[in-house]
Amino acid sequence: DQDDFAHRSHVLAARAWEQGNLDDEVLAIDVPPAYEHTVTRDTTVRFDSDRRRYDDLSPVFDRRHGTLTAANSSPLTDGASALLLMSERRARAEGHEPLGYLRSYAFTALDPGDQLLLGPVSATPIALQRAGVAFGDLDLIDIHEAFAGQVLSVTKAWADAELSKRYGGSDEPIGEVDWNRVNPLGGSIALGHPLAATGARQISQTLRELRRRRGSLALSTACAAGGMGAAMVLEVE
């Protein structure tokens, strides 16, 4: 399942680049020291992803029982990102056209002993409640793909009553995900994970895709070291 998901991430990211949907998300970089070569696309995306090749890789952590490989984990890459955040009133006064709106957010933490990357399970229901929306109201869901196993664990917990109660404190599961709405442009497994820059990439990418789909609401979530979780409900007009 993890390798299937990783392959999906690369296929969708490659398609997004080929269709031009990520062109406005990046700045071209001239590569030092000669500055004769310009990078205009993410260099980690497998444009020829072959699902069969994922089976050949060995685990990178627990070599005997592990299932996390270089293929189904996010690569640590160079990168930077920035967002301009301000009130709508000031944005209008300064002549900025808002890309989108932050409707709500939540930051939580779980016991890192056995719940290290399940933070989105606890943060998401709080963000949804603060936004006054239900899981089914979301047009898009963007999940930081730290590892394929982490994404699959989070989405399973969202849909499972026992796991939602244990890790999210919810009396009811928030719901099953519609995979057509989850990371439709690929995610961190394919696009890379420059530490501390991924969140801004998620927000910008999600808002632009939300506009392309003529949707209005999206959820953006991320896990972080130490059992932390973040969730934001984003909105476009």
Short mmCIF file of C-alpha atoms in Angstrom, two decimals:
data_model
loop_
_atom_site.label_atom_id
_atom_site.label_comp_id
_atom_site.label_asym_id
_atom_site.label_seq_id
_atom_site.Cartn_x
_atom_site.Cartn_y
_atom_site.Cartn_z
CA ASP A 1 0.00 0.00 0.00
CA GLN A 2 2.83 2.40 0.82
CA ASP A 3 4.56 1.80 -2.49
CA ASP A 4 1.25 2.20 -4.33
CA PHE A 5 0.78 5.57 -2.67
CA ALA A 6 4.35 6.68 -3.40
CA HIS A 7 3.95 5.74 -7.06
CA ARG A 8 0.70 7.73 -7.12
CA SER A 9 2.47 10.80 -5.74
CA HIS A 10 5.09 10.74 -8.50
CA VAL A 11 2.57 10.07 -11.27
CA LEU A 12 0.37 12.97 -10.15
CA ALA A 13 3.30 15.35 -9.66
CA ALA A 14 4.70 14.50 -13.10
CA ARG A 15 1.28 15.07 -14.65
CA ALA A 16 0.91 18.40 -12.83
CA TRP A 17 4.26 19.61 -14.18
CA GLU A 18 3.48 18.44 -17.69
CA GLN A 19 0.11 20.21 -17.62
CA GLY A 20 1.70 23.43 -16.39
CA ASN A 21 -0.17 23.45 -13.08
CA LEU A 22 3.00 24.00 -11.05
CA ASP A 23 4.68 26.56 -13.29
CA ASP A 24 3.53 29.50 -11.17
CA GLU A 25 4.64 27.79 -7.96
CA VAL A 26 8.38 28.08 -8.45
CA LEU A 27 11.14 30.53 -9.26
CA ALA A 28 13.85 29.52 -11.71
CA ILE A 29 17.26 29.07 -10.11
CA ASP A 30 20.63 29.43 -11.83
CA VAL A 31 22.89 26.71 -10.46
CA PRO A 32 26.28 27.72 -9.02
CA PRO A 33 29.19 27.88 -9.42
CA ALA A 34 29.11 28.51 -13.18
CA TYR A 35 25.44 29.57 -13.29
CA GLU A 36 25.17 28.11 -16.77
CA HIS A 37 22.33 25.73 -15.96
CA THR A 38 18.87 26.85 -14.84
CA VAL A 39 16.54 24.66 -12.79
CA THR A 40 12.87 25.31 -13.47
CA ARG A 41 11.29 22.13 -12.09
CA ASP A 42 11.54 19.98 -8.99
CA THR A 43 14.35 17.52 -9.62
CA THR A 44 12.99 14.74 -7.41
CA VAL A 45 9.88 13.91 -9.42
CA ARG A 46 10.05 10.58 -11.26
CA PHE A 47 8.55 11.37 -14.65
CA ASP A 48 8.93 7.70 -15.59
CA SER A 49 7.76 6.15 -12.31
CA ASP A 50 7.59 2.35 -12.65
CA ARG A 51 5.62 0.73 -9.84
CA ARG A 52 7.58 -2.53 -10.14
CA ARG A 53 10.88 -0.82 -9.23
CA TYR A 54 9.54 0.17 -5.82
CA ASP A 55 9.54 -3.48 -4.74
CA ASP A 56 13.31 -3.77 -5.15
CA LEU A 57 14.28 -1.24 -2.47
CA SER A 58 15.35 -2.24 1.02
CA PRO A 59 14.08 -0.59 4.23
CA VAL A 60 16.11 2.41 5.35
CA PHE A 61 15.47 2.34 9.10
CA ASP A 62 14.56 -1.05 10.55
CA ARG A 63 16.45 -3.26 8.09
CA ARG A 64 14.77 -6.46 9.31
CA HIS A 65 11.11 -5.58 9.84
CA GLY A 66 10.80 -2.10 8.36
CA THR A 67 8.70 -1.05 5.38
CA LEU A 68 9.93 2.53 4.90
CA THR A 69 12.16 2.81 1.86
CA ALA A 70 13.79 5.65 -0.05
CA ALA A 71 10.91 5.39 -2.53
CA ASN A 72 7.99 5.71 -0.13
CA SER A 73 9.56 8.39 2.07
CA SER A 74 9.87 12.11 1.37
CA PRO A 75 13.35 13.13 0.22
CA LEU A 76 15.09 15.92 2.11
CA THR A 77 15.80 18.59 -0.48
CA ASP A 78 17.05 22.13 -0.80
CA GLY A 79 14.34 24.71 -1.08
CA ALA A 80 12.72 27.82 0.32
CA SER A 81 9.24 29.30 0.33
CA ALA A 82 7.45 32.44 1.43
CA LEU A 83 3.90 33.67 1.91
CA LEU A 84 2.56 37.15 2.58
CA LEU A 85 -0.05 37.04 5.35
CA MET A 86 -2.17 40.06 6.30
CA SER A 87 -5.73 41.15 6.92
CA GLU A 88 -8.02 41.46 3.93
CA ARG A 89 -8.48 45.16 4.67
CA ARG A 90 -4.77 45.86 4.45
CA ALA A 91 -4.34 43.65 1.39
CA ARG A 92 -7.05 45.58 -0.45
CA ALA A 93 -5.60 48.91 0.69
CA GLU A 94 -2.17 47.97 -0.67
CA GLY A 95 -3.60 46.68 -3.95
CA HIS A 96 -2.95 42.98 -3.35
CA GLU A 97 -5.33 40.38 -4.74
CA PRO A 98 -5.65 37.67 -2.05
CA LEU A 99 -4.74 34.19 -3.18
CA GLY A 100 -6.99 32.83 -0.44
CA TYR A 101 -8.10 33.09 3.15
CA LEU A 102 -7.12 31.32 6.35
CA ARG A 103 -10.45 30.34 7.85
CA SER A 104 -9.14 28.42 10.85
CA TYR A 105 -6.13 26.55 12.17
CA ALA A 106 -5.11 24.21 14.96
CA PHE A 107 -1.81 22.98 16.38
CA THR A 108 -1.74 19.92 18.61
CA ALA A 109 0.70 17.38 19.99
CA LEU A 110 0.54 13.67 20.75
CA ASP A 111 2.78 11.30 22.68
CA PRO A 112 5.76 10.85 20.35
CA GLY A 113 6.44 7.41 21.81
CA ASP A 114 4.00 5.60 19.53
CA GLN A 115 2.16 8.44 17.79
CA LEU A 116 5.08 10.35 16.33
CA LEU A 117 3.53 11.41 13.01
CA LEU A 118 -0.21 11.17 13.73
CA GLY A 119 -0.59 14.82 14.73
CA PRO A 120 -3.01 15.62 11.88
CA VAL A 121 -5.49 13.16 13.40
CA SER A 122 -5.86 15.36 16.48
CA ALA A 123 -5.43 18.76 14.79
CA THR A 124 -7.94 18.27 11.97
CA PRO A 125 -11.20 17.96 13.95
CA ILE A 126 -10.29 21.09 15.94
CA ALA A 127 -9.61 23.10 12.78
CA LEU A 128 -12.85 21.90 11.20
CA GLN A 129 -14.85 22.79 14.29
CA ARG A 130 -13.29 26.25 14.49
CA ALA A 131 -14.10 26.81 10.80
CA GLY A 132 -17.66 25.60 11.26
CA VAL A 133 -17.38 23.09 8.43
CA ALA A 134 -17.67 19.32 8.09
CA PHE A 135 -15.19 16.94 6.49
CA GLY A 136 -17.59 16.44 3.59
CA ASP A 137 -17.59 20.17 2.83
CA LEU A 138 -13.94 20.10 1.74
CA ASP A 139 -13.17 20.35 -1.96
CA LEU A 140 -9.48 19.50 -1.46
CA ILE A 141 -7.27 17.88 1.17
CA ASP A 142 -3.52 18.41 1.18
CA ILE A 143 -1.54 16.13 3.50
CA HIS A 144 2.20 16.50 3.96
CA GLU A 145 3.65 13.20 2.76
CA ALA A 146 6.40 12.65 5.30
CA PHE A 147 6.08 8.94 4.58
CA ALA A 148 3.48 7.02 2.64
CA GLY A 149 2.77 4.98 5.77
CA GLN A 150 2.12 8.16 7.73
CA VAL A 151 -0.45 9.42 5.21
CA LEU A 152 -2.21 6.07 5.10
CA SER A 153 -2.26 5.88 8.90
CA VAL A 154 -3.75 9.36 9.24
CA THR A 155 -6.45 8.78 6.65
CA LYS A 156 -7.31 5.43 8.23
CA ALA A 157 -7.62 7.04 11.67
CA TRP A 158 -9.88 9.78 10.28
CA ALA A 159 -12.31 7.10 9.14
CA ASP A 160 -12.05 4.73 12.12
CA ALA A 161 -14.08 5.33 15.28
CA GLU A 162 -11.62 3.69 17.68
CA LEU A 163 -8.54 5.37 16.21
CA SER A 164 -10.27 8.75 16.01
CA LYS A 165 -11.13 8.48 19.68
CA ARG A 166 -7.66 7.30 20.71
CA TYR A 167 -5.58 9.77 18.71
CA GLY A 168 -7.99 12.58 17.90
CA GLY A 169 -10.21 12.72 20.94
CA SER A 170 -13.27 12.64 18.67
CA ASP A 171 -16.44 10.83 19.63
CA GLU A 172 -17.06 10.10 15.95
CA PRO A 173 -14.67 9.62 13.01
CA ILE A 174 -14.51 12.69 10.81
CA GLY A 175 -14.92 10.62 7.64
CA GLU A 176 -13.51 8.69 4.72
CA VAL A 177 -11.33 10.61 2.29
CA ASP A 178 -12.21 10.95 -1.37
CA TRP A 179 -8.86 10.14 -2.94
CA ASN A 180 -9.70 12.20 -6.00
CA ARG A 181 -9.45 15.23 -3.72
CA VAL A 182 -6.30 14.27 -1.81
CA ASN A 183 -2.95 15.65 -3.03
CA PRO A 184 -4.08 15.76 -6.68
CA LEU A 185 -0.78 17.38 -7.73
CA GLY A 186 1.36 14.90 -5.86
CA GLY A 187 2.99 15.69 -2.55
CA SER A 188 6.19 15.71 -0.54
CA ILE A 189 7.20 12.17 -1.57
CA ALA A 190 7.55 13.38 -5.15
CA LEU A 191 8.11 17.11 -4.73
CA GLY A 192 10.57 16.86 -1.87
CA HIS A 193 10.55 18.11 1.70
CA PRO A 194 12.74 21.16 2.36
CA LEU A 195 12.33 21.37 6.14
CA ALA A 196 10.29 24.42 7.22
CA ALA A 197 9.48 25.32 3.59
CA THR A 198 6.93 22.58 2.92
CA GLY A 199 4.04 24.27 4.74
CA ALA A 200 4.08 27.37 2.56
CA ARG A 201 4.34 25.19 -0.54
CA GLN A 202 1.29 23.22 0.58
CA ILE A 203 -0.79 26.34 1.21
CA SER A 204 0.08 28.07 -2.05
CA GLN A 205 -0.31 24.92 -4.12
CA THR A 206 -3.63 24.04 -2.51
CA LEU A 207 -5.16 27.50 -2.97
CA ARG A 208 -4.20 27.62 -6.64
CA GLU A 209 -5.63 24.15 -7.26
CA LEU A 210 -8.78 25.10 -5.36
CA ARG A 211 -9.26 27.99 -7.77
CA ARG A 212 -8.66 25.79 -10.80
CA ARG A 213 -11.35 23.41 -9.56
CA ARG A 214 -13.70 26.29 -8.75
CA GLY A 215 -13.93 24.98 -5.20
CA SER A 216 -14.16 26.99 -2.00
CA LEU A 217 -12.77 25.02 0.96
CA ALA A 218 -9.63 22.97 1.53
CA LEU A 219 -7.81 21.32 4.40
CA SER A 220 -4.03 21.45 4.67
CA THR A 221 -2.34 19.28 7.28
CA ALA A 222 1.17 18.37 8.37
CA CYS A 223 2.89 16.25 10.96
CA ALA A 224 6.09 17.39 12.64
CA ALA A 225 8.83 16.00 14.83
CA GLY A 226 7.96 15.44 18.46
CA GLY A 227 4.39 14.30 17.78
CA MET A 228 3.15 17.72 16.65
CA GLY A 229 0.35 18.22 14.15
CA ALA A 230 -1.01 21.18 12.21
CA ALA A 231 -4.24 21.64 10.31
CA MET A 232 -5.60 24.65 8.44
CA VAL A 233 -8.90 25.24 6.70
CA LEU A 234 -8.28 27.40 3.64
CA GLU A 235 -10.88 29.26 1.61
CA VAL A 236 -11.14 31.03 -1.73
CA GLU A 237 -13.92 33.25 -3.02
#
